[in-house]
Amino acid sequence: MFGIKSRDQLAAQFDAPADNGFFGPGSVTWKVWSYPTSYVLGFARAVTIEHLDPNLAAAVVQSGGVRYRPHTRYARTVHYFALVAFGATEPTAKAADVLVKVHSKAIGNDPVTGGTYDANRPDSQLWIHVTAWHSILYSYEKFGPGRLSTAEENQFWADCATAAELQTIDPATVPRSRAEVLEFFERWRPHLAVSEDAQGMVDFILGLDIALPPELPQRTRVALAPAIWLLRKGVIATYPKYMRKMFGLNQGPLTDLAVQVPLRVMHTVLDRVPALKFWFVGLMAPTTTAVLAPVALGIPALEQITMTPREAQTRYGYDIPSEAHPDLRAKQFKRVFEAGDKPSDEGLLESEEHIGGMIPARWS
């Protein structure tokens, strides 16, 4: 798609964003989230660990979206998180608002706990949010440039709390330091569980090649196989022992150690060769390249401002997510829990414009 092009040639292919979003140039969020360890290692770690929440696992397994359209499901997830980290304020606020509609249909009965699940429930959103930000930072530290300074790390978690304003989360519940993050995961441990379905889903995701475009030529898949294998081992190397046991994974410390150097080299090369970086992003999540480009290529925004999500929601006329679309959410609740019907698809078609299509985009 991009060929062997210079940074300036690549930059000429993309439009400047309207503004600097919620964090802006020089922010620790741009520094960490734009590093190539985010693209596969960080996201794969996050979406697999998320399945330890039985409510989330039930929502994913029962929707079936990951299995019947894995590439687009992966690409839409990456695209949304890229918008939060890098995107201009208006399209990101709109995408967050639409996501509440999409999540309104992710409700049902949890066969593991015997209770119900609701993807818009604040504690479920908090689990996803913290797991994602922690996984991105952990992968950056382990297979990228290494640990941030204390000041940078504190700012990273402050930014995490700011980003939570785009979800149904109460930002006051977001941990603000490494110690608080570790306490968060310890508090969650008694609630974690893995069903047979969830284990199967994690094993499916850890194949990693499921994120590749379905039309990718077989010779390219074969060429990428060693890198995919290495990335899989790298993701597993980030799991603590209790998570490996829950997932049924037996990878030992020697493999963990053996993959560190080649993965660091791989991601260093991706970071230093813009054409290669954009080829890789275009392969895994093609709609995300335009969101990443201003950060990776230094394309200045049309207006040099940042704002908080709350400021953006006020400016563009969106309710805060926890209060958004109450009528739709109530209607979905009645369909599922009172009438015994499937939830409607309201919001899904609208989401394609703002988060990415559900039919695979053509890769080239």
XYZ file of C-alpha atoms in Angstrom:
364
model
C 0.000 0.000 0.000
C 2.737 2.442 0.946
C 5.825 1.016 -0.758
C 9.277 2.284 0.090
C 8.627 5.967 0.722
C 10.240 8.674 2.769
C 8.559 10.211 5.803
C 7.604 13.290 3.749
C 6.147 11.172 0.951
C 4.083 9.246 3.462
C 2.911 12.432 5.189
C 1.685 13.826 1.863
C -0.876 10.993 1.690
C -2.714 12.057 4.845
C -4.860 15.027 5.855
C -4.053 17.100 8.924
C -6.420 16.522 11.862
C -8.681 19.342 13.025
C -6.960 19.562 16.423
C -4.573 17.713 18.741
C -7.238 15.626 20.444
C -7.147 14.989 24.175
C -3.387 14.658 24.776
C -1.360 16.245 21.985
C 2.257 16.390 20.796
C 4.858 15.615 23.437
C 2.364 13.763 25.641
C 3.351 10.473 27.207
C 0.170 8.948 25.757
C 1.295 9.709 22.202
C 4.768 8.403 23.036
C 3.610 5.036 24.409
C 0.507 4.308 22.349
C 2.194 5.138 19.025
C 5.087 2.724 19.628
C 4.755 -0.492 17.538
C 4.459 -2.720 20.622
C 0.873 -1.446 20.823
C -0.238 -2.798 17.461
C -0.250 -6.516 18.260
C 1.420 -7.284 21.593
C -0.438 -4.700 23.656
C -3.834 -5.225 22.044
C -3.640 -9.022 21.990
C -2.613 -9.020 25.652
C -5.521 -6.733 26.543
C -8.267 -8.537 24.636
C -7.242 -11.944 25.968
C -6.919 -10.868 29.606
C -10.304 -9.142 29.329
C -11.868 -12.613 28.927
C -11.066 -13.335 32.574
C -14.137 -11.246 33.384
C -16.912 -13.829 32.915
C -19.430 -11.106 32.012
C -17.257 -9.849 29.166
C -16.501 -13.389 28.012
C -20.220 -14.154 27.861
C -20.851 -11.033 25.776
C -18.059 -11.885 23.328
C -18.860 -15.586 23.024
C -22.602 -15.067 22.603
C -22.209 -12.301 20.018
C -19.911 -14.502 17.917
C -18.324 -11.441 16.302
C -14.725 -12.385 17.010
C -15.072 -15.799 15.386
C -17.014 -14.910 12.247
C -15.252 -11.625 11.458
C -12.008 -11.615 13.481
C -10.054 -9.217 11.243
C -12.684 -6.488 11.242
C -13.422 -6.961 14.948
C -9.706 -6.521 15.687
C -9.421 -3.552 13.313
C -12.459 -1.781 14.823
C -11.066 -2.214 18.330
C -7.653 -0.863 17.330
C -9.291 2.006 15.440
C -11.372 3.075 18.423
C -8.452 3.025 20.853
C -6.334 4.924 18.308
C -9.035 7.596 18.136
C -9.005 7.932 21.921
C -5.218 8.273 22.048
C -4.578 10.351 18.903
C -7.823 11.413 17.226
C -9.231 14.897 16.872
C -11.817 15.744 19.489
C -15.037 15.839 17.439
C -14.781 12.495 15.589
C -13.574 10.795 18.767
C -16.424 12.183 20.868
C -18.835 11.016 18.162
C -17.294 7.533 18.050
C -17.563 7.245 21.839
C -21.219 8.251 21.706
C -21.946 5.686 18.986
C -20.121 3.015 20.977
C -22.654 3.379 23.791
C -25.325 2.461 21.212
C -23.303 -0.520 20.005
C -22.754 -1.719 23.571
C -26.475 -1.376 24.321
C -27.019 -4.619 22.400
C -24.273 -6.454 24.332
C -26.558 -7.549 27.156
C -27.750 -10.967 28.237
C -27.493 -13.789 30.745
C -24.093 -14.960 31.950
C -24.012 -18.778 32.109
C -20.914 -18.767 34.340
C -22.088 -16.465 37.131
C -25.814 -16.992 36.705
C -26.256 -13.238 36.569
C -26.536 -10.821 33.687
C -24.029 -8.854 31.661
C -24.188 -5.379 30.181
C -21.260 -3.993 28.192
C -22.165 -0.457 29.293
C -21.939 -1.368 32.981
C -19.279 0.920 34.539
C -17.332 -1.857 36.280
C -17.141 -3.876 33.043
C -15.949 -0.817 31.160
C -13.388 -0.068 33.881
C -11.967 -3.611 33.613
C -11.558 -3.237 29.835
C -10.137 0.273 30.110
C -7.501 -0.411 32.769
C -6.541 -3.735 31.171
C -5.977 -1.992 27.828
C -3.901 0.890 29.189
C -1.893 -1.412 31.432
C -1.235 -3.889 28.599
C -0.077 -1.141 26.235
C 2.335 0.228 28.844
C 3.552 -3.207 29.968
C 4.326 -4.280 26.386
C 6.119 -0.969 25.774
C 8.277 -1.581 28.852
C 9.013 -5.254 28.148
C 9.570 -5.202 24.377
C 10.074 -1.502 23.636
C 12.223 1.310 25.032
C 11.751 0.289 28.670
C 10.265 1.914 31.755
C 9.056 5.480 31.777
C 10.320 7.992 34.285
C 8.240 8.330 37.449
C 6.807 11.631 36.220
C 5.914 10.156 32.832
C 4.284 7.124 34.398
C 2.179 9.286 36.712
C 1.102 11.333 33.708
C 0.269 8.176 31.770
C -2.191 7.087 34.452
C -3.609 10.604 34.737
C -4.211 10.436 30.978
C -5.857 7.030 31.460
C -8.340 8.651 33.835
C -8.966 11.437 31.320
C -9.655 8.905 28.560
C -12.161 7.169 30.850
C -14.452 10.185 30.346
C -15.187 8.752 26.899
C -16.760 5.647 28.475
C -19.451 4.954 31.063
C -16.753 4.848 33.764
C -16.592 7.195 36.741
C -13.065 8.664 36.246
C -12.605 8.770 40.031
C -12.467 4.949 40.034
C -9.485 4.787 37.642
C -6.137 3.929 39.318
C -3.560 6.722 39.111
C -0.234 4.959 39.751
C 1.585 1.647 39.256
C 0.798 0.675 42.847
C -2.898 1.452 42.425
C -3.015 -0.535 39.177
C -1.537 -3.584 40.925
C -4.110 -3.165 43.717
C -6.845 -2.956 41.076
C -5.899 -6.311 39.571
C -5.625 -7.911 43.014
C -9.140 -6.710 43.877
C -10.426 -8.247 40.662
C -8.815 -11.676 41.186
C -11.705 -13.157 43.222
C -14.104 -12.192 40.405
C -12.086 -13.745 37.590
C -13.103 -17.025 35.975
C -12.487 -18.886 32.745
C -15.152 -21.047 31.160
C -14.411 -23.606 28.469
C -15.841 -21.163 25.921
C -13.600 -18.358 27.189
C -10.505 -20.577 27.051
C -11.404 -21.486 23.489
C -11.819 -17.818 22.586
C -8.442 -16.884 24.094
C -6.747 -19.730 22.228
C -8.449 -18.544 19.032
C -7.247 -14.951 19.530
C -3.720 -16.037 20.433
C -3.401 -17.551 16.987
C -2.855 -13.879 16.037
C -3.035 -14.668 12.329
C -6.812 -14.334 12.773
C -6.192 -10.572 12.701
C -4.761 -10.789 9.174
C -6.999 -9.849 6.222
C -8.896 -12.908 4.956
C -7.848 -12.195 1.353
C -4.127 -12.084 2.226
C -2.196 -14.320 -0.215
C -1.068 -17.641 1.214
C 2.581 -16.922 0.371
C 2.402 -13.762 2.508
C 0.858 -15.713 5.374
C 3.686 -18.242 5.164
C 6.270 -15.443 5.136
C 4.671 -13.844 8.203
C 4.307 -17.114 10.138
C 7.626 -16.850 12.063
C 6.781 -13.297 13.176
C 3.269 -14.353 14.185
C 4.700 -17.257 16.213
C 7.171 -14.909 17.914
C 4.442 -12.379 18.716
C 2.245 -15.098 20.208
C 5.066 -16.220 22.483
C 5.680 -12.583 23.403
C 2.066 -12.043 24.454
C 2.148 -15.155 26.629
C 5.429 -13.962 28.164
C 3.584 -10.939 29.585
C 1.019 -12.998 31.534
C 1.582 -13.588 35.244
C 1.614 -17.222 36.347
C -1.949 -17.280 37.680
C -3.309 -16.052 34.338
C -1.334 -18.667 32.394
C -2.792 -21.330 34.672
C -6.329 -20.029 34.079
C -5.782 -19.959 30.314
C -4.213 -23.436 30.318
C -0.872 -22.194 28.963
C 2.416 -23.877 29.888
C 5.055 -21.571 28.408
C 8.106 -21.513 30.681
C 10.667 -18.874 31.706
C 13.278 -19.944 29.121
C 10.890 -19.187 26.254
C 9.906 -15.933 27.943
C 13.559 -14.924 28.004
C 14.359 -16.185 24.503
C 11.728 -14.025 22.768
C 12.703 -10.730 24.389
C 15.655 -9.748 22.183
C 14.120 -10.644 18.790
C 10.890 -8.873 19.713
C 12.755 -5.765 20.831
C 14.668 -5.748 17.537
C 11.487 -6.280 15.513
C 9.708 -3.354 17.151
C 12.750 -1.095 16.989
C 12.911 -1.646 13.219
C 9.171 -0.995 12.846
C 9.522 2.208 14.838
C 12.494 3.522 12.837
C 11.271 2.693 9.317
C 8.053 4.655 8.706
C 7.140 2.837 5.483
C 7.407 -0.512 7.250
C 5.412 0.737 10.218
C 2.572 1.936 7.994
C 2.642 -1.235 5.924
C 2.193 -3.209 9.128
C -0.624 -1.018 10.463
C -2.286 -1.072 7.038
C -2.131 -4.854 7.110
C -3.638 -5.288 10.579
C -5.992 -2.290 10.858
C -6.133 -0.289 7.596
C -8.562 2.385 8.797
C -6.234 3.244 11.677
C -3.406 4.570 9.500
C -5.027 7.978 9.014
C -5.468 8.330 12.788
C -1.878 7.327 13.561
C -0.250 9.315 10.744
C -0.222 12.795 12.367
C 1.530 11.363 15.436
C 3.968 9.073 13.652
C 4.805 11.487 10.834
C 4.631 14.832 12.625
C 1.704 16.245 10.630
C 0.577 19.372 12.524
C -3.085 19.809 13.391
C -5.062 22.621 11.800
C -5.797 24.025 15.247
C -3.138 23.628 17.928
C -5.437 22.910 20.843
C -6.347 19.994 23.119
C -9.377 19.622 25.341
C -10.778 17.098 27.776
C -13.482 14.654 26.731
C -15.968 16.473 28.964
C -15.156 19.749 27.214
C -15.565 18.049 23.832
C -18.877 16.462 24.817
C -20.187 19.850 25.882
C -18.920 21.612 22.755
C -20.322 19.071 20.289
C -23.592 18.361 22.078
C -23.069 14.803 23.370
C -24.245 13.498 26.726
C -21.627 12.006 28.996
C -21.527 8.276 28.150
C -23.045 7.032 31.423
C -26.147 9.122 30.690
C -26.273 8.689 26.898
C -29.099 6.983 24.971
C -31.239 5.905 27.955
C -34.268 5.167 25.741
C -32.323 2.793 23.493
C -30.724 1.047 26.453
C -34.134 0.631 28.119
C -35.626 -0.721 24.883
C -32.826 -3.264 24.517
C -33.299 -4.315 28.138
C -37.004 -4.971 27.543
C -36.319 -6.922 24.347
C -33.768 -9.203 25.995
C -34.858 -9.616 29.606
C -38.633 -9.166 29.352
C -39.599 -10.306 25.839
C -36.814 -12.883 25.467
C -35.858 -11.518 22.032
C -32.457 -10.756 20.595
C -31.312 -7.123 20.932
C -31.720 -4.920 17.885
C -28.740 -3.869 15.765
C -29.287 -0.143 16.294
C -25.958 1.628 16.274
C -24.054 -1.054 14.371
C -24.520 0.421 10.907
C -23.882 3.924 12.236
C -20.695 2.686 13.887
C -19.165 1.668 10.554
C -18.634 5.294 9.589
C -17.014 6.216 12.886
C -15.156 3.084 14.058
C -14.651 1.054 10.878
C -16.555 -1.292 8.598
C -17.735 -4.752 9.583
C -16.961 -6.061 6.096
C -13.182 -6.453 5.638
C -11.497 -3.517 3.933
C -9.425 -4.440 0.886
C -5.765 -4.873 1.773
C -3.109 -4.079 -0.822
